[in-house]
Coordinates of C-alpha atoms and ligand atoms in Angstrom, one line a residue:
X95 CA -62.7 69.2 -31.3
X96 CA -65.6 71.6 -30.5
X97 CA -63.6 75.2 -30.1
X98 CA -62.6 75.3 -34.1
X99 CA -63.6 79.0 -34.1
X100 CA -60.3 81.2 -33.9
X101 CA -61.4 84.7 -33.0
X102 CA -59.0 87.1 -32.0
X103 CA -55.9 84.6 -31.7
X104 CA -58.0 82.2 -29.5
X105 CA -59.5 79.4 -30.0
X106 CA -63.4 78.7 -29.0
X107 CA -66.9 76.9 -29.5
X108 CA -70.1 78.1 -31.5
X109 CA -71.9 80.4 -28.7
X110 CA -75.0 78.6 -29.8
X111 CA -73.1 75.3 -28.9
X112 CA -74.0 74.2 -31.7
X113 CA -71.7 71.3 -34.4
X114 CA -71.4 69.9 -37.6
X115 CA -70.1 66.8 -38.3
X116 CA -66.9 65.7 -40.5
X117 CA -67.4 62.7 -42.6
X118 CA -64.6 60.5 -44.0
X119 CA -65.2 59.8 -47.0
X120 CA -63.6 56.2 -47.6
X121 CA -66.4 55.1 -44.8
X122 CA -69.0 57.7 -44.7
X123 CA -68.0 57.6 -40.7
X124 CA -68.2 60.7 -38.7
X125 CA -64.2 61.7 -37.8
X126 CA -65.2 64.7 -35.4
X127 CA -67.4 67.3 -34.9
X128 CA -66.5 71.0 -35.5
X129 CA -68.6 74.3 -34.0
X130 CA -70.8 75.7 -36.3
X131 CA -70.6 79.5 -36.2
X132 CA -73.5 81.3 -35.6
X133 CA -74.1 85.3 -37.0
X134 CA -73.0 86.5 -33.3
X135 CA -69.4 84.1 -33.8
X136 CA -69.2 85.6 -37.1
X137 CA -69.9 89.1 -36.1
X138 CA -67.1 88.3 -33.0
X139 CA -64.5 87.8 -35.9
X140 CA -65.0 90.0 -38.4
X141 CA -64.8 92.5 -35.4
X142 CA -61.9 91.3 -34.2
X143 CA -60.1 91.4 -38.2
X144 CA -61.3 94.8 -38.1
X145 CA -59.7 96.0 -34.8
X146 CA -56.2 94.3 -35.9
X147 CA -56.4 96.0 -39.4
X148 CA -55.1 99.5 -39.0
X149 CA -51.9 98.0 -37.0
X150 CA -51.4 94.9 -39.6
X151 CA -51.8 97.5 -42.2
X152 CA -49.4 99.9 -41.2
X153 CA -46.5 97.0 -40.3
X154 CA -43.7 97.4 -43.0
X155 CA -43.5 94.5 -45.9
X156 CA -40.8 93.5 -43.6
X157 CA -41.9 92.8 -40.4
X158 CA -45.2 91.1 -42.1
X159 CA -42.6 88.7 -44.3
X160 CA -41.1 88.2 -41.3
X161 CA -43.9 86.6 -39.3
X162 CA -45.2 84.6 -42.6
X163 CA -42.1 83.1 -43.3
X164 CA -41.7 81.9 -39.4
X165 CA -45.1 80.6 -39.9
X166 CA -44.5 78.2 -42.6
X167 CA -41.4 77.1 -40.6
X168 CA -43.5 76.3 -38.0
X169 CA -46.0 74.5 -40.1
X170 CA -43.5 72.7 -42.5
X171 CA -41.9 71.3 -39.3
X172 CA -44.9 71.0 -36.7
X173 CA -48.4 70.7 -38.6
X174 CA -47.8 69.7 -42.2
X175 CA -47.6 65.8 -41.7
X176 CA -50.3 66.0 -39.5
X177 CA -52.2 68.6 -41.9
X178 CA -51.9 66.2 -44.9
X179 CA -53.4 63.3 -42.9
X180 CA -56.1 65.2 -41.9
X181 CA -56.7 66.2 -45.3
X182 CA -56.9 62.4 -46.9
X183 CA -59.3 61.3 -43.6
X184 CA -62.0 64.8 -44.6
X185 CA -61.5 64.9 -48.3
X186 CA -60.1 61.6 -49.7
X187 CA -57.4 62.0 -51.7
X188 CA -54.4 59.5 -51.1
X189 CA -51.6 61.0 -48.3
X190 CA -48.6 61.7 -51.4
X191 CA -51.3 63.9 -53.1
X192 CA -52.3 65.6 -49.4
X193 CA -48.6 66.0 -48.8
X194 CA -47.6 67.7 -51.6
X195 CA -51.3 70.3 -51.6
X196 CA -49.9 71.0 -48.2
X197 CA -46.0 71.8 -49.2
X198 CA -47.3 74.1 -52.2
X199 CA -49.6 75.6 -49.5
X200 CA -46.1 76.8 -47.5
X201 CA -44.8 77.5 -50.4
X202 CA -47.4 80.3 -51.9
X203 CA -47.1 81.6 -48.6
X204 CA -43.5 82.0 -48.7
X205 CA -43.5 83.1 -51.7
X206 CA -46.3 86.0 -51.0
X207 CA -44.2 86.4 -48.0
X208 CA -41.3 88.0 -50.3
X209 CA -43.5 89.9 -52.6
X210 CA -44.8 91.8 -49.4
X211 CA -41.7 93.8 -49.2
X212 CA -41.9 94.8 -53.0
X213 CA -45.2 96.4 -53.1
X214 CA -44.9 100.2 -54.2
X215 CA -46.4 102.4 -56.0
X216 CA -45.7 105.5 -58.2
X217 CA -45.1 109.2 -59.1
X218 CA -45.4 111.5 -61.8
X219 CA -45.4 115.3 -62.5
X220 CA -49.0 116.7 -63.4
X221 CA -49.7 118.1 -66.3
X222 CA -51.9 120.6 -65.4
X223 CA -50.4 123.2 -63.2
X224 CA -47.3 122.6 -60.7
X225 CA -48.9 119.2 -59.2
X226 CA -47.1 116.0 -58.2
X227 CA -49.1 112.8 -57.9
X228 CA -48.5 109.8 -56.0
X229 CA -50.2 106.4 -56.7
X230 CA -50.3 104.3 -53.4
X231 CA -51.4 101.0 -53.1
X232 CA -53.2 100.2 -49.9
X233 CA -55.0 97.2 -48.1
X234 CA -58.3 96.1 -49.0
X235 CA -59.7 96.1 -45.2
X236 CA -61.2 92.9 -43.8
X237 CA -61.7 89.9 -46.0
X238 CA -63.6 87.1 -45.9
X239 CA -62.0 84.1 -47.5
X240 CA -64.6 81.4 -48.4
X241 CA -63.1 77.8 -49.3
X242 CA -64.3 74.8 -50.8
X243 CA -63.4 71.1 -50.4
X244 CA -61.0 70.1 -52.9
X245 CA -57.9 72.0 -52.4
X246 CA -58.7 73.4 -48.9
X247 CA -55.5 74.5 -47.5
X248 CA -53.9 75.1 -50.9
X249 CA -56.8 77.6 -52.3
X250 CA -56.3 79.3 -48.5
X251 CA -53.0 79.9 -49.0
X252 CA -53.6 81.7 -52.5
X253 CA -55.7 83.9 -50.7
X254 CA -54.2 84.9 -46.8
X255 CA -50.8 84.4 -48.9
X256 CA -51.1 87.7 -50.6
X257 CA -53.8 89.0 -48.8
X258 CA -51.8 88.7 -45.8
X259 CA -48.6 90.3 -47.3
X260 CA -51.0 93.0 -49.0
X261 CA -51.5 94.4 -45.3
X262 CA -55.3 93.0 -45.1
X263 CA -57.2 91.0 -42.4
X264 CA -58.8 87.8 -42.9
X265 CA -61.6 86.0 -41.6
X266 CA -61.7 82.5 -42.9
X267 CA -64.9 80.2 -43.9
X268 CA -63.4 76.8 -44.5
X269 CA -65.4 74.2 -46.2
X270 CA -67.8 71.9 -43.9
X271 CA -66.9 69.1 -45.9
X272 CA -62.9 69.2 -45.1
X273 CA -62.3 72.0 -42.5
X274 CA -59.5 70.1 -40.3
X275 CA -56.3 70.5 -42.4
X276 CA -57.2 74.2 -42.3
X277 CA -57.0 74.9 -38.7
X278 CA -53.9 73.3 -38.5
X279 CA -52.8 75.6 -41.4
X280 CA -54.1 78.8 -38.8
X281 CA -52.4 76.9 -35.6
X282 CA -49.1 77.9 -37.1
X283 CA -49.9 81.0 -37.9
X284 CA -50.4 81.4 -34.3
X285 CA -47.8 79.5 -33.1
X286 CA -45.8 82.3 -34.7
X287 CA -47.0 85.2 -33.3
X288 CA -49.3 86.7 -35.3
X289 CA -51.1 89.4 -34.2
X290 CA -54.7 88.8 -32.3
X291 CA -57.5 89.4 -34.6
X292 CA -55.1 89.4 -38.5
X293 CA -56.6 85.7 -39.1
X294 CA -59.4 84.6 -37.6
X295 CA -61.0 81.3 -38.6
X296 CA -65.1 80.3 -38.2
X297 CA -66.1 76.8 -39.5
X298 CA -69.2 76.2 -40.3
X299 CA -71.3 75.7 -43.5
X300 CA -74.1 77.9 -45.9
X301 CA -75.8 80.1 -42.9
X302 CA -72.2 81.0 -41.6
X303 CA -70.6 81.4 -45.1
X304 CA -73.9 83.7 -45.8
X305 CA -73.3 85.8 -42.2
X306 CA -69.8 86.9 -43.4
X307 CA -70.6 87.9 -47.2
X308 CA -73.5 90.0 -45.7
X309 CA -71.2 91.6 -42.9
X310 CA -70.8 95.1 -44.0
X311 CA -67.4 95.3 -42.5
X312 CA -65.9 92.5 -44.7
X313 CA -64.5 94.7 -48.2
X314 CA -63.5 92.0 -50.2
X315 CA -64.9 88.4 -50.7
X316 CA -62.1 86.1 -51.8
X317 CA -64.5 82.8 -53.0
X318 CA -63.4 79.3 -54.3
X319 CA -66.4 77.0 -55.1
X320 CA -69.2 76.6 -57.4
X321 CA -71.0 78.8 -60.0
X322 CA -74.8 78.7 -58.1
X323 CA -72.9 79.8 -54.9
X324 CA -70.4 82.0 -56.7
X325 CA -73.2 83.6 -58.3
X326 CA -75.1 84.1 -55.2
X327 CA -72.4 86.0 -53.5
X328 CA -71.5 88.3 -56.0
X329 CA -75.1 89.2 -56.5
X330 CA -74.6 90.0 -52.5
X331 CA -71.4 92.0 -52.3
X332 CA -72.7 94.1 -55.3
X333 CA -75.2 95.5 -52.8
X334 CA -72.3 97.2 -50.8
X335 CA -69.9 97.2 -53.9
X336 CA -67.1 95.1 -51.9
X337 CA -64.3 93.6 -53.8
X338 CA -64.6 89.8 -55.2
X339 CA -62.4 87.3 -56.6
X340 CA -64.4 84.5 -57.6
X341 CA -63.0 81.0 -58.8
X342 CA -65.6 78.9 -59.4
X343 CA -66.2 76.0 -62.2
X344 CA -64.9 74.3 -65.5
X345 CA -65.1 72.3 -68.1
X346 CA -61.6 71.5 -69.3
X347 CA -61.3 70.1 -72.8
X348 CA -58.1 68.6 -73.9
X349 CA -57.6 68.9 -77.8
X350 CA -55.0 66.2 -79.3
X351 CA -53.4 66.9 -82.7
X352 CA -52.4 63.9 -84.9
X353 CA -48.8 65.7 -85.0
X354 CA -48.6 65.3 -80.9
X355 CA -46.3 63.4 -78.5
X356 CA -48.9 60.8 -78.4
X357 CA -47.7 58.9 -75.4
X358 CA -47.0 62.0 -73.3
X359 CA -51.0 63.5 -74.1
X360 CA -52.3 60.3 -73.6
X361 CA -50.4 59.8 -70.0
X362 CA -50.8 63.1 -68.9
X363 CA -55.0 63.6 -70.2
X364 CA -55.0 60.5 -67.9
X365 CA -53.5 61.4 -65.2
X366 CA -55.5 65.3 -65.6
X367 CA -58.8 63.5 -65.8
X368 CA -58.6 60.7 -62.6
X369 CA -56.1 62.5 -60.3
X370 CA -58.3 63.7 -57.1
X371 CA -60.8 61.5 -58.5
X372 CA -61.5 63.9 -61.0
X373 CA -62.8 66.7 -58.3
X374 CA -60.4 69.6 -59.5
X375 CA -61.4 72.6 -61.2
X376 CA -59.1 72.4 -64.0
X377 CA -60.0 68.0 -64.1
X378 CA -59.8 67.5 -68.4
X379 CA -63.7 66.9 -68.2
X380 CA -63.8 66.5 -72.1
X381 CA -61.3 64.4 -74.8
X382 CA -61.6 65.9 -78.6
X383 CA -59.0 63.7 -80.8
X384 CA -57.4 64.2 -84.1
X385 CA -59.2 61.3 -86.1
X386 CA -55.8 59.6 -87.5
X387 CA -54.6 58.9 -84.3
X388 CA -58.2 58.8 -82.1
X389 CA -58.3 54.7 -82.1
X390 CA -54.7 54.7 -80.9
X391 CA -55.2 57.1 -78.4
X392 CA -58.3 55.6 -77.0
X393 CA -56.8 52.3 -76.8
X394 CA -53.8 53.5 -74.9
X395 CA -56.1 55.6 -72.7
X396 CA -58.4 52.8 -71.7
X397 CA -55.5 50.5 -71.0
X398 CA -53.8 53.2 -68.4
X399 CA -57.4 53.8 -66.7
X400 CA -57.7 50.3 -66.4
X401 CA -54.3 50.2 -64.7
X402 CA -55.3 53.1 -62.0
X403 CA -55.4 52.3 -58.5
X404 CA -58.4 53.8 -56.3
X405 CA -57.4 52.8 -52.8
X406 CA -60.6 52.3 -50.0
X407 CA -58.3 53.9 -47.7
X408 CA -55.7 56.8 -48.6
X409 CA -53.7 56.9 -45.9
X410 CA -52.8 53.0 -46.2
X411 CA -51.9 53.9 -49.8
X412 CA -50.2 57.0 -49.8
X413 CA -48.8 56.6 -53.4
X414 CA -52.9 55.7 -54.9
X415 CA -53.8 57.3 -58.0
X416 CA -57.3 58.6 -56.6
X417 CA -59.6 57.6 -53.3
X418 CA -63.2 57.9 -53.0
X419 CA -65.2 61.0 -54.0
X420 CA -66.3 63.6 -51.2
X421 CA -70.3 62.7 -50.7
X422 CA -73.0 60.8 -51.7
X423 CA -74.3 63.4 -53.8
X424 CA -70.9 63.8 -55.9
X425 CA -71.3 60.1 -57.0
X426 CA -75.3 60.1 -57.7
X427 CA -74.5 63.2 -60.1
X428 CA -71.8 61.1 -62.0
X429 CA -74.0 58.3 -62.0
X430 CA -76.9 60.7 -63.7
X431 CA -74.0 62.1 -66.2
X432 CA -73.0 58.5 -67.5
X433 CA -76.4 56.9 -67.2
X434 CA -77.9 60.2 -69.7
X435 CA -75.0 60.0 -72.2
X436 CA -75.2 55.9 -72.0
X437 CA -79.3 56.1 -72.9
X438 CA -78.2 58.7 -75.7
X439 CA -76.1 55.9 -77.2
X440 CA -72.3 56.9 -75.8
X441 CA -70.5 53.8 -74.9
X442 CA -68.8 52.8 -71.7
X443 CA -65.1 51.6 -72.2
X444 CA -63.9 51.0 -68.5
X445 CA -65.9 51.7 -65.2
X446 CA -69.4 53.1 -65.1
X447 CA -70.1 51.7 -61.9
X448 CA -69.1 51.3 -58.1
X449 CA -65.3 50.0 -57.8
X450 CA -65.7 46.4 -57.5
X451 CA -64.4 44.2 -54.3
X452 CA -64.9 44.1 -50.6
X453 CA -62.1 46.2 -49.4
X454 CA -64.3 49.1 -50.1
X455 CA -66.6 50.1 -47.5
X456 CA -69.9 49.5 -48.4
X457 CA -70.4 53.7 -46.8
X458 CA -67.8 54.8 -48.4
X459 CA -68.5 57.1 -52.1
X460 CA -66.6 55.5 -54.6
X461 CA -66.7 55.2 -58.3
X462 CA -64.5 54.0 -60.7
X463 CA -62.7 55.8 -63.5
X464 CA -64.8 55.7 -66.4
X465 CA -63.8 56.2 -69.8
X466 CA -66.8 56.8 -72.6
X467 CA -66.8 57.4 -76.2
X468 CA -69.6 58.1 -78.9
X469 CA -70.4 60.7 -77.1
X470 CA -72.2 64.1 -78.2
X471 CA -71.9 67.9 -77.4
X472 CA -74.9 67.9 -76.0
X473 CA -74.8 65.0 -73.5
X474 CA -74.7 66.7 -69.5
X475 CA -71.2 65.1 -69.2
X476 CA -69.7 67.1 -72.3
X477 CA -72.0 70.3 -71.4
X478 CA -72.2 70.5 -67.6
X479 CA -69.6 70.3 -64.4
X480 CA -69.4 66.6 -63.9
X481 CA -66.2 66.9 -61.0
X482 CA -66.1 63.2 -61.0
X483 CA -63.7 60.4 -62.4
X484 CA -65.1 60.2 -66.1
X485 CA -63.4 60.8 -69.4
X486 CA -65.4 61.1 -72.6
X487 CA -63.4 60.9 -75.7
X488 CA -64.4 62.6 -79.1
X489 CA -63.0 62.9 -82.4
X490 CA -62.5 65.6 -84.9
X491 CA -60.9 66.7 -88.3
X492 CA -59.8 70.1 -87.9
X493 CA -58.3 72.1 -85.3
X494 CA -60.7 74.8 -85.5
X495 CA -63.7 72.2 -85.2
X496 CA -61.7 71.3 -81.7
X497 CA -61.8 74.9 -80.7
X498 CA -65.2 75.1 -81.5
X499 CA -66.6 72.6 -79.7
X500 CA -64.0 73.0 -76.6
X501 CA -65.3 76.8 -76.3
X502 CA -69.3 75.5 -76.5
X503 CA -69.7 75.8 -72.9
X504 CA -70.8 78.7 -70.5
X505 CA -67.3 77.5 -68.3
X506 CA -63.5 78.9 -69.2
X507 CA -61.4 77.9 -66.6
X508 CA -58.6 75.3 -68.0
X509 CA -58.0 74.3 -71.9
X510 CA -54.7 71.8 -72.9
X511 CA -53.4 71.3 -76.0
X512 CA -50.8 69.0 -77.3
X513 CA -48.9 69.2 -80.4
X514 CA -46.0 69.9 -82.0
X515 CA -46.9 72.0 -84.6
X516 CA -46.3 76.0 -83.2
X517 CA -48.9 77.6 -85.7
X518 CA -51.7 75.5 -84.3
X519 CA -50.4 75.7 -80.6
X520 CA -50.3 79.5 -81.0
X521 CA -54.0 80.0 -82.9
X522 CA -55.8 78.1 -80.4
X523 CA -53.8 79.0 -77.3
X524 CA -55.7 82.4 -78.8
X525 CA -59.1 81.3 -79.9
X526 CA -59.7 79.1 -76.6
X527 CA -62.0 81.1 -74.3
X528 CA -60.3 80.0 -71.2
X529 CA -58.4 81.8 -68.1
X530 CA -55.4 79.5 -68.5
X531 CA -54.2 77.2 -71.5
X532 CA -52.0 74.5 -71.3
X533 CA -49.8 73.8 -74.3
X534 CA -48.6 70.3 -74.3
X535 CA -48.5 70.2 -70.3
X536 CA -51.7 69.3 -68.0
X537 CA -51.4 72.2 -65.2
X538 CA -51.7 75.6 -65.9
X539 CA -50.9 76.3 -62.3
X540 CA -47.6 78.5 -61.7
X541 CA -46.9 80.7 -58.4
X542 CA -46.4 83.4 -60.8
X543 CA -48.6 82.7 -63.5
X544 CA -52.4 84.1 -63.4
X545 CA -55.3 81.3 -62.2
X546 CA -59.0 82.1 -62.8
X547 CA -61.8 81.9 -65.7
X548 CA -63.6 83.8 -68.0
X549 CA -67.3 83.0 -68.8
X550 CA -69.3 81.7 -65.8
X551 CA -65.6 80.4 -64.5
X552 CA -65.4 83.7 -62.1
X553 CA -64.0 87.0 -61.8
X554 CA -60.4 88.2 -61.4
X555 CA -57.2 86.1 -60.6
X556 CA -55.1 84.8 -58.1
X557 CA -51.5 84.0 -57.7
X558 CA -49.1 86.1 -59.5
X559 CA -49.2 89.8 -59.4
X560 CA -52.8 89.6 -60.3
X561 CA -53.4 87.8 -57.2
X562 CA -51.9 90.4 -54.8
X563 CA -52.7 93.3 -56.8
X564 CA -56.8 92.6 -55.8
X565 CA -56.1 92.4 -52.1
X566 CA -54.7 96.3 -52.6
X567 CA -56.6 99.8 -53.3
X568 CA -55.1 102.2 -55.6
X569 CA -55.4 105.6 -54.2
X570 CA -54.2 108.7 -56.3
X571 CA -52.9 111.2 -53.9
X572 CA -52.3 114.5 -55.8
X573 CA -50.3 117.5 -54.6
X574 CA -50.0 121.2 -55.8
X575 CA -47.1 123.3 -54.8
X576 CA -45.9 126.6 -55.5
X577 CA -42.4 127.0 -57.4
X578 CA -40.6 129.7 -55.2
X579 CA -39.8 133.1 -57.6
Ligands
NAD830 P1 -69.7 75.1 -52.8 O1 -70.1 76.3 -53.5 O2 -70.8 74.1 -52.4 O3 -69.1 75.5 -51.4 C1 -68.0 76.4 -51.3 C2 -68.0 77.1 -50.0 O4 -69.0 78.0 -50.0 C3 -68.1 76.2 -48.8 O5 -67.3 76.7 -47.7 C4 -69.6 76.4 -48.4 O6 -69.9 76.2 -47.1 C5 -69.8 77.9 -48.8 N1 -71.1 78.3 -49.0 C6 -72.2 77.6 -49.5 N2 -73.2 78.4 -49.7 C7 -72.9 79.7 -49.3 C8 -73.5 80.9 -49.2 N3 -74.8 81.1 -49.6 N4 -72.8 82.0 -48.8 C9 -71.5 81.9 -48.4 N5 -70.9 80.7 -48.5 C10 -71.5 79.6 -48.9 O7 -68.5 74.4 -53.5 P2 -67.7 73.0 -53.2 O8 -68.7 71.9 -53.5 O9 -67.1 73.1 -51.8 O10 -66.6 73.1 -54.3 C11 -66.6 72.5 -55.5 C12 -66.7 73.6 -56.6 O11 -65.6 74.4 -56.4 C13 -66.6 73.0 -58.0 O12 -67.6 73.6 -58.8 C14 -65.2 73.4 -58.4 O13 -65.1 73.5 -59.8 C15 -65.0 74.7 -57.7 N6 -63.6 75.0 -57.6 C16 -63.1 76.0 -58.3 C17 -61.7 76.3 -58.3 C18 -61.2 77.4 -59.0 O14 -60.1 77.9 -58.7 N7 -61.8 78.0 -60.0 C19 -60.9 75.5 -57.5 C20 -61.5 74.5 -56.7 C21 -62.8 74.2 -56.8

């Protein structure tokens, strides 16, 4: 498992020779080792992207749909049950929750696939003199895509997915943590006859994601991950003014209205807060609560986390509610989260510990869901990124109290809202400072919706039209002509 580098449609090891290992999380065990790319492998690709840009660029939406579309058959019916194993052994989550990250994966790129055969542009008359003017929309050039650990193959897809149908060049940066579903993900791609050099794929981890931003071929740095690194890299590609999306963390509150479906909030905040062991972006990271119905709703709450399953091993429970968490560093930071708001008098409902019993490996980075209340706005778990299994639960009186306190952090990723009541539902879904809002549903992601924060939750957008409109140039192409006589 040595040659994960894929440069120029073929796959190879670090020139160094040098590897990182994989870790499963459910056992801390090493699964494989993968090549760790080295500025010469990563000068290799981004060379090779370059080469197969002009002739990617200049293939019609067509042909390019064409070759994505066989792709995803090849995955759906080759890789993908293999892919989503792969997934639960580097990252964790149970199998049913790897098997459907890897079918939405097909399908963004499907979906992209189409919408690369509707890209145009447009044309208008000057005004000043007998001009014509033509607004075309071009590739980017080479991208570097940069992934995290969480949603590896998905948060891919919403990147080569349009980038790909755009007419740009990718080279790909997978997370060390969870690199193996990926390069199944690329396989296909091959399998189908993509041109040499259009995808290229260098594992590896910091030193290797840092070669790439600071290549100065690469014109646009697609970035999933967290605010320190986010920041870091767009501090970087301002130096040579290259493009960058970058979706990085959040802080999610969930605001319940006395008038809400209270069963429905209360089932889907759950699920929102534990699923993926509370590692997701858009995780519900803090409970505010109507006071009238707060004690009911915290009752229900702690009696469905109670009822959660988190499996030692995912793949022997594909149907789990969450696994283990990804390192040993993910669990000591919820452990310093709950232990700060417990000595600042917030109580712990359920969990606050390990999961007990000895079907867990004692290597393995669990923690159980966790459900706290008295807590305060100023604890690290209502203020900071915890991206681990814990709930705190608030209460307030007034709605704009709840927006308040929801928009009192530097994040503004995901917000939710439940009630029933279409005035309230339509002045917060205004007044919350976040990228997406969900109004009585826990998922703001849509293929044709936008995704991405405001605040210190990133820059720009992907999926929708917003996500392939960034992978494109707009170039004004003006034209005077004389009118005969
Ligand atoms: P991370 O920032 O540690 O790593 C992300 C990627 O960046 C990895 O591939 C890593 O190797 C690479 N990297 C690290 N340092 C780098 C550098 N200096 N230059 C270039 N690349 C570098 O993030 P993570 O722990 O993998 O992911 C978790 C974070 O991602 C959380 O904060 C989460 O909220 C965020 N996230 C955001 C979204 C979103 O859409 N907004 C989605 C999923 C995850």
């Amino acid at each position: 498992m040595k040659e994960t580098l894929l440069i120029n449609g073929a796959w190879r090891a670090a020139s160094s020779g040098r590897t990182l290992p994989v870790i499963n999380p459910a056992y801390g065990t090493v699964i494989t080792e993968t090549a760790e790319a080295g500025a010469e492998d990563v000068d290799a690709a981004v060379q090779a992207a370059a080469a197969a840009f002009p002739q990617w660029a200049a293939a019609s939406g067509r042909e390019r749909a064409a070759l994505m579309h066989r792709a995803m058959d090849i995955f759906r019916s080759k890789y993908l049950d293999e892919a989503a194993r792969l997934l639960t052994q580097e990252n964790g989550k149970p199998l049913n929750d790897s098997l459907k990250e890897c079918r939405y994966t097909a399908d963004v790129i499907d979906f992209y696939a189409d919408e690369s055969r509707r890209i145009t542009g447009t044309h208008f008359a000057g005004d000043m003199g007998a001009t014509h003017s033509f607004i075309l929309k071009q590739p980017v050039g080479v991208v570097a895509a940069i992934l995290p650990w969480n949603f590896p193959v998905d948060l891919l897809a919403w990147k080569i997915g349009p980038g790909l149908a755009a007419g740009c060049t990718f080279v790909v940066k997978p997370s060390e943590e969870a690199p193996l579903a990926v390069l199944k993900l690329a396989q296909a791609f091959l399998d189908a006859g993509l041109p040499d050099g259009v995808l290229n794929v260098v594992t590896g981890a910091k030193t290797t994601g840092a070669s790439l931003v600071q290549h100065p071929t690469v014109r646009k740095i697609a970035f999933t991950g967290s605010g320190a690194t986010g920041q870091w890299i767009g501090e970087q590609a301002a130096r040579q003014m290259k493009r960058v999306t970058l979706e990085l963390g959040g802080s999610a509150p969930l605001i319940v209205c006395t008038d809400a479906n209270l069963e429905a909030a209360v089932q889907q905040a759950a699920r929102r807060c534990f699923s993926h062991t509370g590692q997701i972006c858009i995780s519900v990271n803090r409970i505010f609560v109507q006071q009238p119905v707060l004690e009911a709703f915290t009752e229900r709450f702690v009696e469905l986390t109670r009822k959660l399953r988190v499996t030692p091993d995912g793949l022997r429970e594909p149907d789990a509610d969450m696994g283990p968490m990804i390192n040993a560093a993910g669990v000591a930071k919820v452990e310093q989260h709950v232990e700060d708001a417990r000595q600042r008098g917030a109580q712990v409902l359920v969990g606050g510990s390990r999961p007990a019993g000895a079907e867990y490996s004692p290597d393995g980075f669990f923690y159980s869901p966790t459900v706290l209340v008295e807590v305060q706005p100023d604890m690290r778990v209502m203020v900071e990124e915890t991206f681990g299994p814990v709930a705190p639960i608030a209460g307030f009186d007034r709605l704009e109290e709840a927006v308040r306190l929801a928009n009192a952090t530097p994040y503004g990723l995901a917000a939710y809202l439940y009630t029933s009541d279409v005035n309230a539902a339509f002045y917060a879904a205004r007044q919350l400072q976040f990228g997406g809002v969900g109004v009585n549903v826990n998922d703001i992601t849509d293929i044709r919706g936008a995704f991405g924060g405001m605040k210190q939750s990133g820059i720009g957008r992907e999926l929708g039209e917003p996500g392939l409109d960034c992978y494109l140039e707009t170039k004004h192409v003006r034209f005077a002509y004389q009118n005969p006589g």
